[in-house]
Amino acid sequence: MLGDYMSLQNPFECAMKQLQNAYSVLKKSKVKSQKSKVELQSKIEILKQPQRIINVTIPVKMDDGALRIFQGYRVQYNNARGPYKGGIRFHPQVSLDEVKALSFWMAMKCAVADLPLGGGKGGIIVDPKTLSAGELERLSRGYARAIADCIGPDRDVPAPDVNTNGIIMGWMVEEYIKVKSEKLKVKSEEKDKLRATFTGKLMKDGGSEGREEATGLGGLYVLQTILAKLNQQSATSNQQLIVAVQGFGNVGYNIAKFLSDAGFTIVAVSDSKGGIYVPEGLNPALTLDCKKKNGTLAGCYCSGSVCDLKRGKPITNEELLELPVDILVPAALESVITKDNAARIKAKVILEMANGPTTPEADEILFKCAVTVIPDILANSGGVTVSAFEWEQNLKSEHWSKEEVNRKLKKKMEAATTSVWDASLRFSTSLRTAAFVVALERILQAMV
Ligand code: GLU
């Protein structure tokens, strides 16, 4: 399991350290009067805790007739800029502190991407790959029912995250609309608007063109923008750059595919069962076919692994991080780059497609080693950006073409990347601290 090598570092402590770093920069640069100093400090105090934590138990009738009770959370971190927004994760290692960290990062991510949304996140403690399709559906519907009173298009808008997808969003949105219709008289056009409560849906349920691959495509746009800026500084070329991608779920696969299509060479990929290193380069689409060939678990998860490709050299997830590559893309879980392995990383650029893959201690080491870390709240913000487009289309009963969605996504990603890059020059900080500064400035302004 990827989770097996998660460091002991608490993700919420990491998140709060990042907040502290950005606050220190803001404090030095901005605050003139004593009054504004106190105001800034009190707003930061508010941002050290989520606004609301929803703790739910979900009873599920298992196929053998037994009842199992699952533990779930929804954390609504901050809504100063708009309704809470963020995915729902199904994983055996979900914890309240993890969901708190992820919801905080969502608030920051939506602000960096300049979306009219706040931050939230949900999770259920479960290994979904051990469930049958029926059990997975009953669990998903049970969770939607449990949080139904706290969500809605103008309150909190969940989406997919690790181990959840469009099929699961479809069950959840249907269940949510059912609950609302039982309690209130909902007209059919209002029911359509209620679909905006969940994003990342399949097209048949009101999803958006381009949502499934948006996180990967957004990552490509962010990376290309940063490389162009780095090249201006160093006058080097990024032809034939070599890349390793950790994680081969929706995000890992799509970023590998977009990078490969754009001319980068993908030499290593991995998933929860291990990885492969193919120095001459591999084809991400063929690797996915191979992972899919043995069918699915619960109708949702590939039962195979990238290792089934039987090419190159088998490697562990830890070894992948230290390969001699130009660009490293962590696209799985948090806290995989820590003080213990940061100095051994050879990549010059890290594109964080996972949430929270690098701990603050590792960040310091990488900064000293002149590694450019493109932070998660910027690098993977393409997903929530197209989620925001889906929400907007549902609310306005519109349908945007894939070209239109991708054009709008590119514009948003380039604008966000330029704001972060400029802030890093203005404050002489890492891109991470710059991204938090940009986000904080926007959130602080919206807080009353
Ligand atoms: N789970 C994704 C993330 O971490 C997407 C969230 C969304 O679309 O709301 O950014």
PDB file of N, CA and C in Angstrom, residues 331-404:
ATOM      1  N   ALA A 331       2.106  11.838  -7.289  1.00  0.00           N
ATOM      2  CA  ALA A 331       0.680  11.957  -7.627  1.00  0.00           C
ATOM      3  C   ALA A 331      -0.124  10.921  -6.852  1.00  0.00           C
ATOM      4  N   ALA A 332       0.293  10.655  -5.600  1.00  0.00           N
ATOM      5  CA  ALA A 332      -0.427   9.652  -4.805  1.00  0.00           C
ATOM      6  C   ALA A 332      -0.896  10.274  -3.495  1.00  0.00           C
ATOM      7  N   LEU A 333      -0.156  10.006  -2.414  1.00  0.00           N
ATOM      8  CA  LEU A 333      -0.636  10.465  -1.102  1.00  0.00           C
ATOM      9  C   LEU A 333       0.315  11.489  -0.487  1.00  0.00           C
ATOM     10  N   GLU A 334      -0.051  11.990   0.698  1.00  0.00           N
ATOM     11  CA  GLU A 334       0.744  13.033   1.346  1.00  0.00           C
ATOM     12  C   GLU A 334       1.994  12.454   2.054  1.00  0.00           C
ATOM     13  N   SER A 335       2.886  13.385   2.418  1.00  0.00           N
ATOM     14  CA  SER A 335       4.081  13.086   3.232  1.00  0.00           C
ATOM     15  C   SER A 335       4.961  11.962   2.696  1.00  0.00           C
ATOM     16  N   VAL A 336       5.234  11.959   1.395  1.00  0.00           N
ATOM     17  CA  VAL A 336       6.147  10.945   0.850  1.00  0.00           C
ATOM     18  C   VAL A 336       7.559  11.505   0.675  1.00  0.00           C
ATOM     19  N   ILE A 337       7.668  12.838   0.588  1.00  0.00           N
ATOM     20  CA  ILE A 337       9.004  13.448   0.519  1.00  0.00           C
ATOM     21  C   ILE A 337       9.232  14.109   1.877  1.00  0.00           C
ATOM     22  N   THR A 338      10.158  13.514   2.624  1.00  0.00           N
ATOM     23  CA  THR A 338      10.354  13.925   4.016  1.00  0.00           C
ATOM     24  C   THR A 338      11.816  14.310   4.229  1.00  0.00           C
ATOM     25  N   LYS A 339      12.144  14.677   5.463  1.00  0.00           N
ATOM     26  CA  LYS A 339      13.544  15.039   5.757  1.00  0.00           C
ATOM     27  C   LYS A 339      14.467  13.831   5.530  1.00  0.00           C
ATOM     28  N   ASP A 340      13.915  12.629   5.559  1.00  0.00           N
ATOM     29  CA  ASP A 340      14.755  11.435   5.410  1.00  0.00           C
ATOM     30  C   ASP A 340      15.186  11.154   3.976  1.00  0.00           C
ATOM     31  N   ASN A 341      14.383  11.567   2.990  1.00  0.00           N
ATOM     32  CA  ASN A 341      14.791  11.272   1.605  1.00  0.00           C
ATOM     33  C   ASN A 341      14.997  12.522   0.739  1.00  0.00           C
ATOM     34  N   ALA A 342      14.656  13.708   1.257  1.00  0.00           N
ATOM     35  CA  ALA A 342      14.689  14.921   0.418  1.00  0.00           C
ATOM     36  C   ALA A 342      16.072  15.158  -0.205  1.00  0.00           C
ATOM     37  N   ALA A 343      17.126  14.947   0.567  1.00  0.00           N
ATOM     38  CA  ALA A 343      18.468  15.248   0.055  1.00  0.00           C
ATOM     39  C   ALA A 343      18.880  14.273  -1.043  1.00  0.00           C
ATOM     40  N   ARG A 344      18.204  13.125  -1.109  1.00  0.00           N
ATOM     41  CA  ARG A 344      18.574  12.132  -2.133  1.00  0.00           C
ATOM     42  C   ARG A 344      17.795  12.312  -3.436  1.00  0.00           C
ATOM     43  N   ILE A 345      16.895  13.286  -3.474  1.00  0.00           N
ATOM     44  CA  ILE A 345      16.102  13.488  -4.695  1.00  0.00           C
ATOM     45  C   ILE A 345      16.969  14.153  -5.761  1.00  0.00           C
ATOM     46  N   LYS A 346      16.936  13.586  -6.969  1.00  0.00           N
ATOM     47  CA  LYS A 346      17.831  14.100  -8.018  1.00  0.00           C
ATOM     48  C   LYS A 346      17.121  15.050  -8.972  1.00  0.00           C
ATOM     49  N   ALA A 347      15.797  14.992  -8.998  1.00  0.00           N
ATOM     50  CA  ALA A 347      15.050  15.864  -9.915  1.00  0.00           C
ATOM     51  C   ALA A 347      15.308  17.330  -9.577  1.00  0.00           C
ATOM     52  N   LYS A 348      15.292  18.172 -10.609  1.00  0.00           N
ATOM     53  CA  LYS A 348      15.494  19.613 -10.399  1.00  0.00           C
ATOM     54  C   LYS A 348      14.145  20.315 -10.218  1.00  0.00           C
ATOM     55  N   VAL A 349      13.090  19.628 -10.685  1.00  0.00           N
ATOM     56  CA  VAL A 349      11.739  20.193 -10.557  1.00  0.00           C
ATOM     57  C   VAL A 349      10.822  19.119  -9.979  1.00  0.00           C
ATOM     58  N   ILE A 350      10.002  19.499  -9.001  1.00  0.00           N
ATOM     59  CA  ILE A 350       8.985  18.578  -8.463  1.00  0.00           C
ATOM     60  C   ILE A 350       7.616  19.197  -8.735  1.00  0.00           C
ATOM     61  N   LEU A 351       6.787  18.456  -9.447  1.00  0.00           N
ATOM     62  CA  LEU A 351       5.435  18.923  -9.755  1.00  0.00           C
ATOM     63  C   LEU A 351       4.489  18.149  -8.838  1.00  0.00           C
ATOM     64  N   GLU A 352       3.948  18.823  -7.833  1.00  0.00           N
ATOM     65  CA  GLU A 352       3.151  18.122  -6.813  1.00  0.00           C
ATOM     66  C   GLU A 352       1.703  17.932  -7.268  1.00  0.00           C
ATOM     67  N   MET A 353       1.423  16.777  -7.844  1.00  0.00           N
ATOM     68  CA  MET A 353       0.051  16.512  -8.274  1.00  0.00           C
ATOM     69  C   MET A 353      -0.779  15.884  -7.153  1.00  0.00           C
ATOM     70  N   ALA A 354      -0.128  15.300  -6.148  1.00  0.00           N
ATOM     71  CA  ALA A 354      -0.837  14.825  -4.952  1.00  0.00           C
ATOM     72  C   ALA A 354      -1.061  16.028  -4.043  1.00  0.00           C
ATOM     73  N   ASN A 355      -1.886  15.881  -3.044  1.00  0.00           N
ATOM     74  CA  ASN A 355      -2.022  16.917  -2.017  1.00  0.00           C
ATOM     75  C   ASN A 355      -1.046  16.618  -0.887  1.00  0.00           C
ATOM     76  N   GLY A 356      -0.252  17.617  -0.533  1.00  0.00           N
ATOM     77  CA  GLY A 356       0.639  17.487   0.620  1.00  0.00           C
ATOM     78  C   GLY A 356       1.731  16.446   0.534  1.00  0.00           C
ATOM     79  N   PRO A 357       2.335  16.190  -0.650  1.00  0.00           N
ATOM     80  CA  PRO A 357       3.349  15.126  -0.705  1.00  0.00           C
ATOM     81  C   PRO A 357       4.667  15.477  -0.008  1.00  0.00           C
ATOM     82  N   THR A 358       4.938  16.783   0.195  1.00  0.00           N
ATOM     83  CA  THR A 358       6.242  17.194   0.740  1.00  0.00           C
ATOM     84  C   THR A 358       6.051  17.813   2.123  1.00  0.00           C
ATOM     85  N   THR A 359       6.796  17.332   3.098  1.00  0.00           N
ATOM     86  CA  THR A 359       6.672  17.919   4.445  1.00  0.00           C
ATOM     87  C   THR A 359       7.446  19.239   4.502  1.00  0.00           C
ATOM     88  N   PRO A 360       7.130  20.130   5.451  1.00  0.00           N
ATOM     89  CA  PRO A 360       7.854  21.402   5.547  1.00  0.00           C
ATOM     90  C   PRO A 360       9.358  21.218   5.762  1.00  0.00           C
ATOM     91  N   GLU A 361       9.757  20.181   6.507  1.00  0.00           N
ATOM     92  CA  GLU A 361      11.216  19.959   6.697  1.00  0.00           C
ATOM     93  C   GLU A 361      11.874  19.607   5.362  1.00  0.00           C
ATOM     94  N   ALA A 362      11.201  18.772   4.583  1.00  0.00           N
ATOM     95  CA  ALA A 362      11.749  18.404   3.272  1.00  0.00           C
ATOM     96  C   ALA A 362      11.803  19.632   2.371  1.00  0.00           C
ATOM     97  N   ASP A 363      10.788  20.478   2.473  1.00  0.00           N
ATOM     98  CA  ASP A 363      10.751  21.711   1.681  1.00  0.00           C
ATOM     99  C   ASP A 363      12.015  22.550   1.889  1.00  0.00           C
ATOM    100  N   GLU A 364      12.416  22.658   3.154  1.00  0.00           N
ATOM    101  CA  GLU A 364      13.613  23.471   3.470  1.00  0.00           C
ATOM    102  C   GLU A 364      14.849  22.880   2.810  1.00  0.00           C
ATOM    103  N   ILE A 365      14.968  21.550   2.876  1.00  0.00           N
ATOM    104  CA  ILE A 365      16.135  20.874   2.278  1.00  0.00           C
ATOM    105  C   ILE A 365      16.126  21.099   0.762  1.00  0.00           C
ATOM    106  N   LEU A 366      14.967  20.932   0.146  1.00  0.00           N
ATOM    107  CA  LEU A 366      14.870  21.071  -1.321  1.00  0.00           C
ATOM    108  C   LEU A 366      15.182  22.506  -1.742  1.00  0.00           C
ATOM    109  N   PHE A 367      14.722  23.459  -0.952  1.00  0.00           N
ATOM    110  CA  PHE A 367      14.963  24.876  -1.272  1.00  0.00           C
ATOM    111  C   PHE A 367      16.470  25.153  -1.265  1.00  0.00           C
ATOM    112  N   LYS A 368      17.142  24.603  -0.240  1.00  0.00           N
ATOM    113  CA  LYS A 368      18.606  24.788  -0.145  1.00  0.00           C
ATOM    114  C   LYS A 368      19.308  24.131  -1.326  1.00  0.00           C
ATOM    115  N   CYS A 369      18.761  23.015  -1.802  1.00  0.00           N
ATOM    116  CA  CYS A 369      19.380  22.302  -2.932  1.00  0.00           C
ATOM    117  C   CYS A 369      18.935  22.890  -4.278  1.00  0.00           C
ATOM    118  N   ALA A 370      18.239  24.007  -4.257  1.00  0.00           N
ATOM    119  CA  ALA A 370      17.774  24.690  -5.478  1.00  0.00           C
ATOM    120  C   ALA A 370      16.845  23.828  -6.339  1.00  0.00           C
ATOM    121  N   VAL A 371      16.070  22.958  -5.680  1.00  0.00           N
ATOM    122  CA  VAL A 371      15.044  22.196  -6.409  1.00  0.00           C
ATOM    123  C   VAL A 371      13.789  23.074  -6.470  1.00  0.00           C
ATOM    124  N   THR A 372      13.224  23.213  -7.663  1.00  0.00           N
ATOM    125  CA  THR A 372      11.993  24.012  -7.802  1.00  0.00           C
ATOM    126  C   THR A 372      10.806  23.110  -7.476  1.00  0.00           C
ATOM    127  N   VAL A 373      10.124  23.410  -6.367  1.00  0.00           N
ATOM    128  CA  VAL A 373       8.941  22.625  -6.000  1.00  0.00           C
ATOM    129  C   VAL A 373       7.698  23.412  -6.434  1.00  0.00           C
ATOM    130  N   ILE A 374       6.960  22.853  -7.382  1.00  0.00           N
ATOM    131  CA  ILE A 374       5.718  23.512  -7.822  1.00  0.00           C
ATOM    132  C   ILE A 374       4.617  22.996  -6.900  1.00  0.00           C
ATOM    133  N   PRO A 375       4.121  23.859  -6.004  1.00  0.00           N
ATOM    134  CA  PRO A 375       3.304  23.361  -4.901  1.00  0.00           C
ATOM    135  C   PRO A 375       1.938  22.841  -5.337  1.00  0.00           C
ATOM    136  N   ASP A 376       1.482  21.831  -4.574  1.00  0.00           N
ATOM    137  CA  ASP A 376       0.177  21.185  -4.823  1.00  0.00           C
ATOM    138  C   ASP A 376      -0.965  22.170  -5.044  1.00  0.00           C
ATOM    139  N   ILE A 377      -1.067  23.191  -4.195  1.00  0.00           N
ATOM    140  CA  ILE A 377      -2.253  24.062  -4.285  1.00  0.00           C
ATOM    141  C   ILE A 377      -2.291  24.816  -5.610  1.00  0.00           C
ATOM    142  N   LEU A 378      -1.152  24.863  -6.306  1.00  0.00           N
ATOM    143  CA  LEU A 378      -1.133  25.407  -7.666  1.00  0.00           C
ATOM    144  C   LEU A 378      -1.156  24.265  -8.692  1.00  0.00           C
ATOM    145  N   ALA A 379      -0.233  23.310  -8.528  1.00  0.00           N
ATOM    146  CA  ALA A 379      -0.020  22.270  -9.554  1.00  0.00           C
ATOM    147  C   ALA A 379      -1.267  21.441  -9.831  1.00  0.00           C
ATOM    148  N   ASN A 380      -2.031  21.098  -8.773  1.00  0.00           N
ATOM    149  CA  ASN A 380      -3.186  20.227  -9.019  1.00  0.00           C
ATOM    150  C   ASN A 380      -4.514  20.967  -8.978  1.00  0.00           C
ATOM    151  N   SER A 381      -4.464  22.305  -9.140  1.00  0.00           N
ATOM    152  CA  SER A 381      -5.709  23.082  -9.023  1.00  0.00           C
ATOM    153  C   SER A 381      -6.581  23.009 -10.274  1.00  0.00           C
ATOM    154  N   GLY A 382      -6.100  22.330 -11.327  1.00  0.00           N
ATOM    155  CA  GLY A 382      -6.914  22.196 -12.542  1.00  0.00           C
ATOM    156  C   GLY A 382      -8.195  21.406 -12.301  1.00  0.00           C
ATOM    157  N   GLY A 383      -8.131  20.436 -11.395  1.00  0.00           N
ATOM    158  CA  GLY A 383      -9.308  19.597 -11.117  1.00  0.00           C
ATOM    159  C   GLY A 383     -10.437  20.416 -10.522  1.00  0.00           C
ATOM    160  N   VAL A 384     -10.124  21.149  -9.476  1.00  0.00           N
ATOM    161  CA  VAL A 384     -11.196  21.927  -8.837  1.00  0.00           C
ATOM    162  C   VAL A 384     -11.624  23.092  -9.748  1.00  0.00           C
ATOM    163  N   THR A 385     -10.715  23.529 -10.611  1.00  0.00           N
ATOM    164  CA  THR A 385     -11.102  24.613 -11.533  1.00  0.00           C
ATOM    165  C   THR A 385     -12.200  24.131 -12.481  1.00  0.00           C
ATOM    166  N   VAL A 386     -12.015  22.924 -13.044  1.00  0.00           N
ATOM    167  CA  VAL A 386     -13.082  22.432 -13.932  1.00  0.00           C
ATOM    168  C   VAL A 386     -14.302  21.992 -13.109  1.00  0.00           C
ATOM    169  N   SER A 387     -14.100  21.617 -11.844  1.00  0.00           N
ATOM    170  CA  SER A 387     -15.256  21.390 -10.961  1.00  0.00           C
ATOM    171  C   SER A 387     -16.068  22.683 -10.833  1.00  0.00           C
ATOM    172  N   ALA A 388     -15.368  23.791 -10.684  1.00  0.00           N
ATOM    173  CA  ALA A 388     -16.076  25.085 -10.579  1.00  0.00           C
ATOM    174  C   ALA A 388     -16.829  25.379 -11.883  1.00  0.00           C
ATOM    175  N   PHE A 389     -16.237  24.999 -13.015  1.00  0.00           N
ATOM    176  CA  PHE A 389     -16.935  25.181 -14.299  1.00  0.00           C
ATOM    177  C   PHE A 389     -18.195  24.300 -14.347  1.00  0.00           C
ATOM    178  N   GLU A 390     -18.062  23.074 -13.821  1.00  0.00           N
ATOM    179  CA  GLU A 390     -19.214  22.150 -13.819  1.00  0.00           C
ATOM    180  C   GLU A 390     -20.348  22.720 -12.958  1.00  0.00           C
ATOM    181  N   TRP A 391     -19.996  23.219 -11.803  1.00  0.00           N
ATOM    182  CA  TRP A 391     -20.942  23.831 -10.848  1.00  0.00           C
ATOM    183  C   TRP A 391     -21.658  25.003 -11.536  1.00  0.00           C
ATOM    184  N   GLU A 392     -20.867  25.836 -12.205  1.00  0.00           N
ATOM    185  CA  GLU A 392     -21.432  27.009 -12.892  1.00  0.00           C
ATOM    186  C   GLU A 392     -22.372  26.573 -14.028  1.00  0.00           C
ATOM    187  N   GLN A 393     -21.945  25.571 -14.796  1.00  0.00           N
ATOM    188  CA  GLN A 393     -22.804  25.105 -15.897  1.00  0.00           C
ATOM    189  C   GLN A 393     -24.120  24.546 -15.358  1.00  0.00           C
ATOM    190  N   ASN A 394     -24.057  23.764 -14.258  1.00  0.00           N
ATOM    191  CA  ASN A 394     -25.283  23.197 -13.674  1.00  0.00           C
ATOM    192  C   ASN A 394     -26.204  24.310 -13.188  1.00  0.00           C
ATOM    193  N   LEU A 395     -25.627  25.321 -12.537  1.00  0.00           N
ATOM    194  CA  LEU A 395     -26.462  26.395 -11.986  1.00  0.00           C
ATOM    195  C   LEU A 395     -27.113  27.225 -13.090  1.00  0.00           C
ATOM    196  N   LYS A 396     -26.395  27.368 -14.230  1.00  0.00           N
ATOM    197  CA  LYS A 396     -26.935  28.183 -15.328  1.00  0.00           C
ATOM    198  C   LYS A 396     -27.615  27.325 -16.398  1.00  0.00           C
ATOM    199  N   SER A 397     -27.725  26.030 -16.161  1.00  0.00           N
ATOM    200  CA  SER A 397     -28.252  25.072 -17.163  1.00  0.00           C
ATOM    201  C   SER A 397     -27.554  25.259 -18.510  1.00  0.00           C
ATOM    202  N   GLU A 398     -26.237  25.280 -18.465  1.00  0.00           N
ATOM    203  CA  GLU A 398     -25.457  25.433 -19.706  1.00  0.00           C
ATOM    204  C   GLU A 398     -24.624  24.182 -19.962  1.00  0.00           C
ATOM    205  N   HIS A 399     -24.173  24.052 -21.203  1.00  0.00           N
ATOM    206  CA  HIS A 399     -23.232  22.987 -21.530  1.00  0.00           C
ATOM    207  C   HIS A 399     -22.094  23.587 -22.348  1.00  0.00           C
ATOM    208  N   TRP A 400     -20.899  23.511 -21.823  1.00  0.00           N
ATOM    209  CA  TRP A 400     -19.742  24.083 -22.523  1.00  0.00           C
ATOM    210  C   TRP A 400     -19.005  22.956 -23.246  1.00  0.00           C
ATOM    211  N   SER A 401     -18.500  23.256 -24.445  1.00  0.00           N
ATOM    212  CA  SER A 401     -17.753  22.238 -25.199  1.00  0.00           C
ATOM    213  C   SER A 401     -16.404  21.977 -24.525  1.00  0.00           C
ATOM    214  N   LYS A 402     -15.788  20.863 -24.887  1.00  0.00           N
ATOM    215  CA  LYS A 402     -14.480  20.527 -24.322  1.00  0.00           C
ATOM    216  C   LYS A 402     -13.446  21.608 -24.661  1.00  0.00           C
ATOM    217  N   GLU A 403     -13.529  22.127 -25.891  1.00  0.00           N
ATOM    218  CA  GLU A 403     -12.572  23.178 -26.317  1.00  0.00           C
ATOM    219  C   GLU A 403     -12.712  24.394 -25.406  1.00  0.00           C
ATOM    220  N   GLU A 404     -13.981  24.759 -25.135  1.00  0.00           N
ATOM    221  CA  GLU A 404     -14.222  25.939 -24.299  1.00  0.00           C
ATOM    222  C   GLU A 404     -13.700  25.694 -22.874  1.00  0.00           C
TER     223      GLU A 404
END
